[in-house]
């Protein structure tokens, strides 16, 4: 399937964003560990969250998380402390995404986990048992989802967990988000130094929980305002908070440098606020940024900068190579189709110095089974019509994205 996307000349829309996938997936694991009976409210309706809901609700012998990396990592730790034997598997791409660091760490805590196929990769056979816990050392530059997975089971370990992170600590805002949600459910978990987190053996307390909407999803609407040629472009977003614990809320700062201002409503319901995005006159000619704390924003910012002619040097992108696809290579390949020549360095940096090439006539954007490729390239239509291959991949995090675009006046033609 292909979508050809043409943008409206005016942009003025109010959008109900999807609920935060990051919060939903963490809350679900903690909810299940707390013995909760009522599901959290405003759960994300994306693929990644739905596979966790089904898994914890039915606990089948074979759990297929499909392409959900978060679910694979969180469920591996969760199943290690739940009674029963389960095999956890996923898509072909998932079977080539490394998980050895997490498995070895859980084994050191006493977990019974076997590789069904190639060592270091899913599928896994997990036999749940009571784990003692204790002191564990793990590199800080691995996926923060490994770290979050272990932290979330910490309160149910007999001796709790002391997690010591060595070297550089990446994606720290996601670790902090996990700790914050754990404490919301009554856990005693905190940083005791710059590299050590202590989780005490204190059971979670069941509670009602309402989930904030998704700042990652907001990033694509920031991109649309930045790329729109409508000087009065306005997008209203609901269900966000100014002081959000989501690491991707930094998007409001990044886009303040790329011509978008963020206005929070003075009134609010509870802690959730309405956010209005408008164009501003400020746009830097060159941008340097370290995405170590918010790698999921990288594709959005990279595409935006190219389309605005903003040169850049971005660091902290090492985890992009082990996502749904190698996102560094995917960005280089797809942007070259549009006439932009990027180069990478050290497997963790992307640079655009303004070098252009001849665009590929009528070339479609390949999405590589990666939702964020489709989501970040669709706004290119505000500068030129764009064709997106396999557009349905957005269901991984933002299922109603294309409907939201249509409601905003975008014309989307489908071909097969």
Phi, psi and omega in degrees: 000144175230147169244130168260122188249124173240133187266156175284161178281336178243146179231109181207101189208148172252127188241133169267105182292156171293158175293156181297122176293319182299315180289315182304313185292325177289314181299322181297317179296315181292320175305314181293321179291335180277352183076023182299152182251333182251123180300148174303152181272153178061041176294147173301143178258023182276167181303315185299323180282322182297325180291328177288317178304312181297320182295312184284338180282318187252339180044056181291164180295322176246122181250116180257109181271001179060239183260015188273096180298320178300315180297319179302315185285314181294318182290329178300313178292316181301312182294334181292341180248007179252139180297141177120168178244125182225146172252128181247127185221184182194200180293172178300320177297320180299326180288355177243011176262124187296143177220008185300322181299316180292315182299314181295322178296316179294323177298323179293338175273358178105005183291149179254095183230130179240145173278128179280325180241240182288134179300136178095356185221154172296162004285161179232145171252118186245124175254110185289149179199171174284127181253143181285318184088207180123209184267134182220135178249135182212144178299139181281349183263012172277176179304133178297340179293329173298313183295314179298320180301316181287321179300318186294333177272353183308314182297338182263001175281142186305317181253014183070200184214131169245112186254117180254121182261126182258150178071203180291138178256116181258161178052038183302324178303329178288326175294316179297323177299316179299313181298320180298315180293321177303315180293328176300331178262018172091005181287153174255094187216126182199158170291131176255349173201184182294344183227009184231133177241132179245126176244119182275153181285079182229115187302147174295151176252126179296143181200165171283148183211132177246130188262133177292156176285175198263116176292331176297316177297326178297330186301328182287331176282328170300316180300319181295319177295318180298321185270344180296141176271000177280112183294343178256017182307131182220131174231127176256131181240142184247159169077028179247167174231146181294321181262037185301146174277352178291128181300329183285358174294348175296349179303328182293328176287312183301317182282346171295338177271351184240026170091021179231129176254149183247127179238119176271138179297144180288333177264158180205157175252112188063233178259352185275140185231160171270136181242133178246129178255130179224161178283146173234171183272356185270123173210118183289151178280339181211145184226131171242137180201147177255115184269017182307322183272346184212061185296336182289348177272349189302313183299318180300313183290320179300310181296317179301313182299315179301313183293334177270352183077023180268114179291155184207160170221108184248135180242178176072034185251017186301324183288346179296338183283344182242025177275204180306328171215178171284096188292334177295311179294321180297317179297316179299314183293312186286325179288332175296326176300330181268358175103017182243128183254109179257156172229154179241157178221144171057024181055019184210007183226145174233137185226135168231118183259014180100357182295131179242161174220173179291125178297152176279120184299126175057023180287138178268151177278120175278143186252351171056032184058028183241111182304323186286341172293310179299316184294323184276337180268337179303320179296346175305335181300342177287346176250332179195150176302144183225144179249128183245121175279145178049055185294343182294352180299342181297343181297345179297329182220336186217074189301327184259024182301312184292325175295321177297320178297316179300318179295335178274000176102002177289142176258118185241114180258132183258133172229156181239000000 
